[in-house]
């Protein structure tokens, strides 16, 4: 916005501060006293109250400058205002102050809300450029927070957020440093710090992580702990606008979560390169869904016992580059999720898988079931549920051949919707598998709430099963619980014979991994089927 011309009158208007008194001519030529109660960003909007606090008048900068120039507005000294008017104003000003606090602060944690935090971050970016001092943006997210809500109730989750807000407010780096604390979303917090060197910011972030993970939260006699994932992005003279800085910090935060959580990641050069690649995929998601870049792959899930008649294949998404060569679909899937396109991807996979299965009934008859992955967004989407019901109803593929996989994280994000989705599709005869099981804070507590047929034990417990007694005990515990609840178990990331033998000892039902079978184009299942028929 262009600053209006007016020389000293512009300066006079911009020097107005909350609490200043003025007089203004009304339409009858009489002067009335008013006091400034609010000034907008960069002094472009002003709100005045009449002396009795009964009427509000709002002007922009151009109006105030013009009224100063014409003499309609004149500055009034404090001692020229009657004591009664000042007292009435103070009462009204307290009310405005409280309203302003409520408008900018989160009522649960008393931290500033996202919009106000972004304004403060923008200010600190400008200060960093002007002063040459570095700072840091720290974003943090409670790991598996939805488990707390699912296991202890939302009131316990709110109590945890409230207590975490207090805990974070008490933590400050050594030395003189401004700290701005905000709550960005459900279980997401952020801290902006200036001035602070990068090394000190990383040390402070690690201290925040340790403090949070060691803190015991208590609610109505229950005690629980929660770790946090932390992302750090530097504020310096090269910092872009606040939104770009947020993207960098959130990318580092996502890397921390993908590493298993409870750790700190820094948005350095590698992360910025990943961010650029990620943003490129964001812009290509729709194009990929329309062209022929997507393919289907299949990986065999083998029964661990002697009975080999129940072979299962997991259908996986494949991706080809411009030359038609296979590339990793992981960045595409992350971009689809970030751009809220994961349900569209799920529709493509389900459509393509059912179409292929309908065209290859001999292969379908030979295979016990096909596992198809669904995102958390899809199982919470009423329209997707109706679409899937209609598709299964019209397709000639037996519903019993379909097993839908949902990750533990996605399932507990909205456990009520997930359980209802599963029950509705199981009415048709479809099955469900809970993927990546065992990484949550209270996985056992909610397993009985989900009507799943299979529990896929997270690969973090399986990789070194033969050498790690703790993981061996964990897998055995999960397996026994699942069997007690009438569910079968699958182990992921089986890479060698030693791990397979350990799974046999434990009694796990199925095994999956590169050591047993690698993913292959789904078309090769037809060749395999023909070869098995020819062998007979």
Coordinates of C-alpha atoms in Angstrom, one line a residue:
X1 CA 0.0 0.0 0.0
X2 CA 1.3 3.5 -0.9
X3 CA 1.9 5.9 2.0
X4 CA -0.2 9.1 1.4
X5 CA 1.6 12.3 0.8
X6 CA 1.5 14.9 3.6
X7 CA 4.9 15.3 5.1
X8 CA 4.7 16.0 8.9
X9 CA 1.0 15.0 9.0
X10 CA 1.9 11.4 7.9
X11 CA 4.6 11.4 10.6
X12 CA 2.1 12.8 13.2
X13 CA -0.4 10.0 12.3
X14 CA 2.1 7.2 12.4
X15 CA 3.4 8.4 15.8
X16 CA 0.0 7.9 17.4
X17 CA 0.1 5.2 20.1
X18 CA -2.6 3.3 21.9
X19 CA -3.9 5.4 24.8
X20 CA -3.4 8.8 23.0
X21 CA -6.3 11.3 23.2
X22 CA -7.5 13.4 20.3
X23 CA -10.4 15.8 19.7
X24 CA -12.4 15.6 16.5
X25 CA -15.0 18.0 15.0
X26 CA -18.4 16.4 14.5
X27 CA -20.9 17.4 11.8
X28 CA -22.2 20.2 13.9
X29 CA -18.8 21.7 14.4
X30 CA -18.6 20.6 18.0
X31 CA -15.4 18.9 19.3
X32 CA -15.6 15.5 20.9
X33 CA -12.8 13.7 22.8
X34 CA -11.7 10.2 21.6
X35 CA -9.0 7.9 22.6
X36 CA -7.0 5.5 20.4
X37 CA -7.6 1.9 21.5
X38 CA -6.1 -0.1 18.6
X39 CA -3.5 0.4 15.8
X40 CA -3.3 -2.0 12.9
X41 CA -0.2 -3.4 11.3
X42 CA 2.3 -0.7 10.1
X43 CA -0.1 2.0 11.4
X44 CA -2.5 1.7 8.5
X45 CA -5.7 1.4 10.6
X46 CA -6.8 3.2 13.7
X47 CA -9.7 2.5 16.0
X48 CA -10.9 5.3 18.4
X49 CA -13.5 5.2 21.2
X50 CA -15.5 8.2 22.4
X51 CA -14.7 9.4 25.9
X52 CA -17.6 7.4 27.4
X53 CA -16.6 4.3 25.5
X54 CA -20.1 4.1 23.9
X55 CA -19.1 4.5 20.3
X56 CA -16.3 3.2 18.1
X57 CA -14.8 5.1 15.2
X58 CA -12.4 3.5 12.6
X59 CA -10.1 5.3 10.2
X60 CA -7.4 4.3 7.8
X61 CA -4.1 6.1 7.6
X62 CA -5.2 8.4 4.7
X63 CA -8.3 9.5 6.7
X64 CA -6.2 10.3 9.8
X65 CA -3.6 12.2 7.7
X66 CA -6.2 14.3 6.0
X67 CA -8.0 15.1 9.2
X68 CA -4.8 16.2 10.9
X69 CA -4.0 18.4 7.9
X70 CA -7.4 20.0 7.8
X71 CA -7.5 20.5 11.6
X72 CA -10.5 18.2 12.1
X73 CA -8.3 16.1 14.4
X74 CA -6.0 17.6 17.0
X75 CA -3.8 15.9 19.6
X76 CA -4.9 16.3 23.2
X77 CA -2.6 16.1 26.2
X78 CA -3.5 13.7 29.0
X79 CA -3.9 16.5 31.6
X80 CA -6.6 18.1 29.5
X81 CA -8.9 15.1 29.8
X82 CA -11.3 14.9 32.8
X83 CA -10.5 12.2 35.4
X84 CA -14.0 10.6 34.9
X85 CA -13.4 10.2 31.2
X86 CA -10.0 8.6 31.8
X87 CA -11.5 6.2 34.3
X88 CA -14.2 5.1 31.9
X89 CA -11.7 4.6 29.1
X90 CA -9.4 2.5 31.3
X91 CA -12.3 0.1 31.9
X92 CA -13.1 -0.1 28.2
X93 CA -9.4 -0.4 27.4
X94 CA -9.0 -3.5 29.7
X95 CA -11.9 -5.1 27.8
X96 CA -10.3 -4.4 24.5
X97 CA -7.0 -5.8 25.8
X98 CA -8.7 -9.0 26.8
X99 CA -10.5 -9.2 23.5
X100 CA -7.2 -8.7 21.6
X101 CA -5.6 -11.4 23.7
X102 CA -8.4 -13.9 22.9
X103 CA -8.2 -13.0 19.2
X104 CA -4.5 -13.8 19.0
X105 CA -4.0 -16.6 21.6
X106 CA -5.0 -20.2 21.8
X107 CA -7.6 -20.6 24.6
X108 CA -6.3 -24.0 25.6
X109 CA -2.6 -23.4 25.9
X110 CA -2.4 -19.6 26.0
X111 CA 0.2 -19.8 23.2
X112 CA -0.3 -17.4 20.3
X113 CA -2.2 -18.8 17.4
X114 CA -0.8 -19.5 13.9
X115 CA -1.8 -16.3 12.2
X116 CA -0.3 -14.1 15.0
X117 CA 2.8 -16.4 15.1
X118 CA 3.3 -15.9 11.3
X119 CA 3.2 -12.1 11.8
X120 CA 5.8 -12.3 14.6
X121 CA 8.0 -14.6 12.5
X122 CA 7.8 -12.1 9.6
X123 CA 8.9 -9.3 11.9
X124 CA 11.8 -11.4 13.2
X125 CA 12.9 -12.2 9.6
X126 CA 13.0 -8.5 8.8
X127 CA 14.9 -7.8 12.0
X128 CA 17.4 -10.5 11.1
X129 CA 18.0 -8.9 7.7
X130 CA 18.5 -5.5 9.2
X131 CA 20.7 -6.5 12.1
X132 CA 22.7 -9.3 10.6
X133 CA 21.9 -11.6 13.5
X134 CA 20.8 -15.2 13.0
X135 CA 17.9 -16.9 14.6
X136 CA 15.9 -20.1 14.3
X137 CA 12.4 -21.4 13.7
X138 CA 11.7 -24.6 15.6
X139 CA 8.6 -26.7 14.9
X140 CA 7.7 -29.7 17.0
X141 CA 5.0 -32.3 16.9
X142 CA 3.9 -34.8 19.6
X143 CA 4.6 -38.3 18.4
X144 CA 1.5 -40.5 18.2
X145 CA -0.7 -37.9 19.9
X146 CA -3.8 -39.5 18.6
X147 CA -3.0 -42.6 20.6
X148 CA -3.4 -40.5 23.8
X149 CA -6.8 -39.3 22.7
X150 CA -7.9 -42.8 21.7
X151 CA -6.6 -44.5 24.9
X152 CA -7.2 -41.9 27.6
X153 CA -9.9 -39.6 26.0
X154 CA -9.7 -36.1 24.4
X155 CA -9.8 -34.5 27.9
X156 CA -6.5 -36.1 28.7
X157 CA -5.2 -35.0 25.3
X158 CA -6.2 -31.4 26.1
X159 CA -4.6 -31.6 29.5
X160 CA -1.4 -32.8 27.8
X161 CA -1.4 -29.9 25.4
X162 CA -2.1 -27.4 28.1
X163 CA 0.8 -28.8 30.2
X164 CA 3.1 -28.9 27.2
X165 CA 2.4 -25.3 26.5
X166 CA 3.5 -24.3 30.0
X167 CA 6.6 -26.6 29.8
X168 CA 7.7 -25.0 26.5
X169 CA 7.1 -21.5 27.8
X170 CA 9.5 -22.2 30.6
X171 CA 12.3 -23.3 28.3
X172 CA 14.7 -20.6 27.0
X173 CA 18.2 -20.6 25.6
X174 CA 21.1 -19.2 27.6
X175 CA 21.8 -15.5 27.1
X176 CA 19.6 -12.7 25.8
X177 CA 17.2 -14.0 23.2
X178 CA 13.6 -13.2 22.3
X179 CA 11.4 -16.3 22.2
X180 CA 8.0 -16.4 20.5
X181 CA 5.9 -19.5 21.3
X182 CA 2.9 -20.5 19.2
X183 CA 0.5 -23.4 18.8
X184 CA 0.1 -24.1 15.0
X185 CA -2.5 -26.9 15.1
X186 CA -3.8 -29.8 17.0
X187 CA -0.5 -31.1 18.5
X188 CA 1.9 -28.8 16.6
X189 CA 3.9 -26.1 18.3
X190 CA 6.5 -23.7 17.1
X191 CA 9.2 -21.4 18.6
X192 CA 10.9 -18.5 16.9
X193 CA 14.1 -17.3 18.5
X194 CA 16.3 -14.2 17.8
X195 CA 19.2 -13.7 18.0
X196 CA 20.5 -17.3 18.2
X197 CA 23.4 -19.0 16.4
X198 CA 22.6 -22.2 14.5
X199 CA 24.7 -24.4 16.8
X200 CA 23.0 -22.9 19.9
X201 CA 19.6 -23.5 18.2
X202 CA 20.4 -27.1 17.6
X203 CA 21.6 -27.5 21.2
X204 CA 18.4 -25.8 22.5
X205 CA 16.2 -28.0 20.3
X206 CA 17.8 -31.1 21.7
X207 CA 17.2 -29.8 25.2
X208 CA 13.6 -29.3 24.3
X209 CA 13.3 -32.8 23.0
X210 CA 14.9 -34.4 26.1
X211 CA 12.8 -32.3 28.4
X212 CA 9.5 -33.3 26.7
X213 CA 10.3 -37.0 26.5
X214 CA 11.3 -37.1 30.2
X215 CA 8.3 -35.2 31.4
X216 CA 5.5 -37.3 33.0
X217 CA 2.0 -36.1 32.2
X218 CA -0.7 -36.9 34.7
X219 CA -4.4 -36.9 34.3
X220 CA -7.0 -38.3 36.8
X221 CA -4.6 -40.8 38.3
X222 CA -3.1 -41.9 35.0
X223 CA 0.5 -41.2 34.1
X224 CA 1.8 -41.2 30.5
X225 CA 4.8 -39.9 28.6
X226 CA 5.1 -38.6 25.0
X227 CA 8.1 -37.9 22.8
X228 CA 8.3 -35.1 20.2
X229 CA 9.8 -34.8 16.7
X230 CA 11.6 -31.5 16.1
X231 CA 12.5 -29.6 12.9
X232 CA 14.8 -26.6 12.9
X233 CA 15.2 -24.0 10.1
X234 CA 17.7 -21.1 10.4
X235 CA 16.5 -17.4 10.3
X236 CA 19.2 -15.3 8.6
X237 CA 19.7 -12.6 6.0
X238 CA 18.9 -15.0 3.2
X239 CA 15.6 -16.2 4.8
X240 CA 12.6 -16.0 2.5
X241 CA 9.1 -15.1 3.6
X242 CA 7.5 -16.8 6.6
X243 CA 5.6 -19.5 4.6
X244 CA 8.8 -20.7 2.9
X245 CA 10.6 -20.8 6.3
X246 CA 7.7 -22.9 7.6
X247 CA 8.1 -25.3 4.7
X248 CA 11.7 -25.8 5.5
X249 CA 11.2 -26.4 9.2
X250 CA 8.2 -28.7 8.5
X251 CA 10.3 -30.7 6.0
X252 CA 12.9 -31.2 8.7
X253 CA 10.1 -32.2 11.1
X254 CA 8.8 -34.7 8.6
X255 CA 12.3 -36.2 8.3
X256 CA 12.4 -36.5 12.1
X257 CA 9.1 -38.4 12.1
X258 CA 10.2 -40.7 9.2
X259 CA 13.3 -41.5 11.3
X260 CA 11.0 -42.9 14.0
X261 CA 10.3 -39.7 16.0
X262 CA 11.8 -38.5 19.2
X263 CA 14.7 -36.8 17.4
X264 CA 15.8 -33.4 15.9
X265 CA 16.4 -32.7 12.2
X266 CA 17.9 -29.6 10.7
X267 CA 16.8 -28.0 7.4
X268 CA 20.2 -27.8 5.8
X269 CA 21.2 -27.8 2.1
X270 CA 20.1 -31.5 1.6
X271 CA 16.7 -30.7 3.1
X272 CA 16.3 -27.6 0.9
X273 CA 17.1 -29.7 -2.1
X274 CA 14.5 -32.3 -1.0
X275 CA 12.1 -29.5 -0.5
X276 CA 12.6 -28.3 -4.1
X277 CA 12.1 -31.8 -5.4
X278 CA 9.1 -32.2 -3.2
X279 CA 7.5 -29.0 -4.5
X280 CA 8.2 -30.1 -8.0
X281 CA 6.2 -33.3 -7.3
X282 CA 3.4 -31.3 -5.7
X283 CA 2.9 -29.5 -9.1
X284 CA 3.0 -32.9 -11.0
X285 CA 0.5 -34.9 -8.9
X286 CA -2.5 -34.2 -11.1
X287 CA -0.5 -34.8 -14.3
X288 CA 0.8 -38.2 -13.1
X289 CA -2.8 -39.2 -12.2
X290 CA -3.9 -38.4 -15.8
X291 CA -1.1 -39.9 -17.9
X292 CA 0.3 -43.4 -18.0
X293 CA 3.1 -43.0 -15.4
X294 CA 1.4 -45.1 -12.7
X295 CA 1.7 -48.8 -12.6
X296 CA 0.8 -51.7 -10.3
X297 CA 3.3 -54.0 -8.7
X298 CA 2.8 -57.1 -6.6
X299 CA 4.9 -58.6 -3.7
X300 CA 4.1 -62.1 -2.4
X301 CA 3.3 -62.6 1.3
X302 CA 4.2 -66.2 2.1
X303 CA 2.7 -68.4 4.8
X304 CA 5.3 -69.3 7.4
X305 CA 3.9 -72.7 8.2
X306 CA 3.6 -75.8 6.0
X307 CA 0.3 -74.8 4.4
X308 CA 1.3 -72.9 1.2
X309 CA -2.3 -72.7 -0.1
X310 CA -3.0 -69.3 1.4
X311 CA -0.5 -67.2 -0.6
X312 CA -1.3 -63.5 -0.6
X313 CA 0.0 -60.7 -2.8
X314 CA 0.2 -57.1 -1.7
X315 CA -0.5 -54.7 -4.5
X316 CA 1.9 -51.8 -4.6
X317 CA 2.0 -48.6 -6.5
X318 CA 4.7 -48.2 -9.2
X319 CA 5.9 -45.2 -11.1
X320 CA 7.7 -44.6 -14.4
X321 CA 9.7 -41.6 -15.5
X322 CA 9.6 -39.9 -18.9
X323 CA 11.7 -42.7 -20.4
X324 CA 9.4 -45.4 -19.1
X325 CA 11.9 -46.6 -16.5
X326 CA 10.7 -47.5 -13.0
X327 CA 11.5 -45.0 -10.3
X328 CA 10.5 -44.8 -6.6
X329 CA 6.9 -43.7 -6.0
X330 CA 7.7 -42.5 -2.5
X331 CA 8.1 -38.7 -3.3
X332 CA 5.0 -38.9 -5.5
X333 CA 3.0 -40.4 -2.6
X334 CA 4.2 -37.8 -0.1
X335 CA 3.3 -35.0 -2.5
X336 CA -0.1 -36.5 -3.1
X337 CA -0.7 -36.7 0.7
X338 CA 0.5 -33.2 1.2
X339 CA -1.7 -31.8 -1.6
X340 CA -4.7 -33.8 -0.3
X341 CA -4.7 -36.1 -3.4
X342 CA -4.2 -39.4 -1.6
X343 CA -7.8 -40.4 -2.0
X344 CA -7.6 -39.8 -5.8
X345 CA -4.5 -42.1 -5.8
X346 CA -6.4 -44.7 -3.8
X347 CA -9.2 -44.6 -6.3
X348 CA -6.7 -45.1 -9.2
X349 CA -5.2 -48.1 -7.4
X350 CA -8.5 -49.7 -6.5
X351 CA -9.9 -49.1 -10.0
X352 CA -6.8 -50.5 -11.7
X353 CA -6.4 -53.5 -9.3
X354 CA -10.1 -54.6 -9.6
X355 CA -10.0 -54.1 -13.4
X356 CA -6.9 -56.3 -13.6
X357 CA -8.3 -58.9 -11.3
X358 CA -11.6 -59.0 -13.3
X359 CA -9.6 -59.6 -16.5
X360 CA -7.4 -62.4 -14.9
X361 CA -9.8 -64.7 -13.1
X362 CA -7.4 -67.7 -13.3
X363 CA -4.8 -65.8 -11.3
X364 CA -7.4 -64.6 -8.8
X365 CA -8.6 -68.1 -8.2
X366 CA -5.1 -69.3 -7.5
X367 CA -4.3 -66.5 -5.0
X368 CA -5.9 -66.5 -1.6
X369 CA -6.1 -62.7 -1.3
X370 CA -4.8 -59.4 -2.7
X371 CA -3.9 -56.7 -0.2
X372 CA -4.6 -53.1 -1.3
X373 CA -3.3 -50.1 0.6
X374 CA -5.7 -47.3 1.6
X375 CA -4.7 -43.9 3.1
X376 CA -6.1 -42.4 6.3
X377 CA -7.9 -39.7 4.2
X378 CA -9.8 -42.4 2.3
X379 CA -11.0 -44.3 5.3
X380 CA -12.3 -41.1 6.8
X381 CA -14.1 -40.0 3.6
X382 CA -17.8 -40.9 3.3
X383 CA -17.8 -40.4 -0.4
X384 CA -14.9 -42.8 -0.9
X385 CA -16.7 -45.4 1.3
X386 CA -19.8 -45.1 -0.9
X387 CA -17.7 -45.3 -4.1
X388 CA -15.8 -48.4 -2.8
X389 CA -19.1 -50.1 -1.8
X390 CA -20.5 -49.5 -5.2
X391 CA -17.4 -50.7 -7.0
X392 CA -17.2 -53.9 -5.0
X393 CA -20.9 -54.6 -5.5
X394 CA -20.6 -54.2 -9.3
X395 CA -17.3 -56.0 -9.8
X396 CA -17.2 -59.7 -10.6
X397 CA -14.2 -60.2 -8.3
X398 CA -15.2 -62.1 -5.1
X399 CA -15.0 -59.6 -2.2
X400 CA -13.3 -62.3 -0.1
X401 CA -10.2 -61.9 -2.4
X402 CA -9.8 -58.2 -1.3
X403 CA -7.9 -57.3 1.9
X404 CA -7.5 -53.6 2.5
X405 CA -4.4 -52.4 4.4
X406 CA -4.5 -49.4 6.7
X407 CA -1.4 -48.2 8.6
X408 CA -1.6 -48.0 12.4
X409 CA -1.0 -44.2 12.3
X410 CA -3.8 -43.6 9.8
X411 CA -6.2 -46.0 11.7
X412 CA -5.9 -44.3 15.0
X413 CA -5.9 -40.7 13.6
X414 CA -9.7 -41.1 13.5
X415 CA -10.4 -44.5 15.1
X416 CA -14.2 -44.1 15.1
X417 CA -14.3 -43.5 11.3
X418 CA -11.7 -46.3 10.6
X419 CA -13.6 -48.9 12.7
X420 CA -16.9 -48.0 11.0
X421 CA -15.3 -48.1 7.5
X422 CA -14.0 -51.6 8.2
X423 CA -17.3 -52.9 9.5
X424 CA -19.1 -51.6 6.4
X425 CA -16.8 -53.2 4.0
X426 CA -16.6 -56.5 5.9
X427 CA -20.3 -56.8 5.4
X428 CA -19.4 -57.5 1.7
X429 CA -16.8 -60.1 2.7
X430 CA -13.7 -57.9 2.4
X431 CA -10.8 -58.3 4.9
X432 CA -8.6 -55.8 6.6
X433 CA -4.9 -55.7 7.7
X434 CA -3.5 -53.2 10.2
X435 CA -0.1 -52.2 8.8
X436 CA 3.1 -51.1 10.7
X437 CA 1.7 -52.3 14.0
X438 CA 3.6 -51.9 17.3
X439 CA 5.1 -48.4 16.9
X440 CA 2.3 -46.5 18.8
X441 CA 2.4 -45.5 22.4
X442 CA -0.6 -47.7 23.3
X443 CA -1.1 -50.0 20.4
X444 CA -2.6 -52.8 22.5
X445 CA -5.2 -50.5 24.0
X446 CA -7.0 -49.9 20.8
X447 CA -6.3 -53.0 18.8
X448 CA -9.5 -54.6 20.1
X449 CA -11.5 -51.6 18.8
X450 CA -10.6 -52.3 15.2
X451 CA -12.2 -55.3 13.4
X452 CA -9.1 -56.3 11.5
X453 CA -8.3 -59.8 10.2
X454 CA -4.5 -59.4 10.0
X455 CA -1.9 -57.5 12.1
X456 CA 1.3 -56.6 10.2
X457 CA 4.1 -56.3 12.7
X458 CA 6.3 -53.3 12.0
X459 CA 9.6 -54.1 10.4
X460 CA 11.5 -52.2 13.1
X461 CA 11.0 -55.2 15.3
X462 CA 11.6 -57.8 12.6
X463 CA 14.8 -56.8 11.0
X464 CA 17.1 -58.0 13.7
X465 CA 14.7 -60.5 15.3
X466 CA 17.2 -63.3 15.5
X467 CA 19.8 -61.3 17.4
X468 CA 17.7 -58.9 19.5
X469 CA 16.0 -60.5 22.5
X470 CA 13.9 -57.3 23.2
X471 CA 12.5 -57.4 19.6
X472 CA 12.0 -61.1 19.9
X473 CA 9.9 -60.6 23.0
X474 CA 8.0 -57.8 21.4
X475 CA 7.1 -59.8 18.3
X476 CA 6.1 -62.7 20.4
X477 CA 3.8 -60.5 22.6
X478 CA 2.1 -59.0 19.5
X479 CA 1.6 -62.4 18.0
X480 CA 0.1 -63.9 21.1
X481 CA -2.3 -60.9 21.6
X482 CA -3.4 -61.0 17.9
X483 CA -4.1 -64.7 18.1
X484 CA -6.0 -64.3 21.3
X485 CA -8.2 -61.7 19.5
X486 CA -8.8 -64.1 16.6
X487 CA -6.4 -62.3 14.2
X488 CA -3.6 -63.6 12.1
X489 CA -0.1 -62.0 12.0
X490 CA 2.2 -60.9 9.2
X491 CA 5.9 -59.9 9.7
X492 CA 7.4 -57.3 7.4
X493 CA 11.0 -56.8 6.3
X494 CA 12.1 -60.4 6.4
X495 CA 15.5 -60.3 4.8
X496 CA 17.1 -63.6 5.6
X497 CA 16.6 -67.3 6.6
X498 CA 17.5 -66.7 10.3
X499 CA 14.7 -64.2 10.7
X500 CA 12.3 -66.5 9.0
X501 CA 13.2 -69.4 11.4
X502 CA 12.8 -67.0 14.3
X503 CA 9.3 -66.2 13.1
X504 CA 8.5 -69.9 12.9
X505 CA 9.5 -70.3 16.5
X506 CA 7.3 -67.4 17.6
X507 CA 4.4 -68.7 15.5
X508 CA 3.8 -65.8 13.2
X509 CA 1.5 -66.7 10.3
X510 CA 2.9 -64.8 7.3
X511 CA 6.2 -63.3 6.2
X512 CA 7.0 -60.6 3.7
X513 CA 10.3 -59.1 2.6
X514 CA 13.0 -58.9 0.0
X515 CA 14.6 -62.0 1.4
X516 CA 11.6 -64.0 0.3
X517 CA 10.1 -62.1 -2.7
X518 CA 10.7 -58.8 -4.3
X519 CA 7.9 -56.6 -5.8
X520 CA 7.4 -57.3 -9.5
X521 CA 5.0 -55.9 -12.2
X522 CA 1.6 -57.3 -11.7
X523 CA 1.5 -58.5 -15.3
X524 CA 4.2 -61.1 -14.3
X525 CA 1.7 -62.9 -12.1
X526 CA 0.0 -64.0 -15.4
X527 CA 3.3 -65.5 -16.6
X528 CA 3.8 -67.2 -13.3
X529 CA 0.3 -68.7 -13.4
X530 CA 0.9 -69.9 -17.0
X531 CA 4.2 -71.5 -16.0
X532 CA 2.6 -73.3 -13.0
X533 CA -0.1 -74.6 -15.3
X534 CA 2.4 -75.8 -17.9
X535 CA 4.4 -77.5 -15.1
X536 CA 1.4 -79.5 -14.2

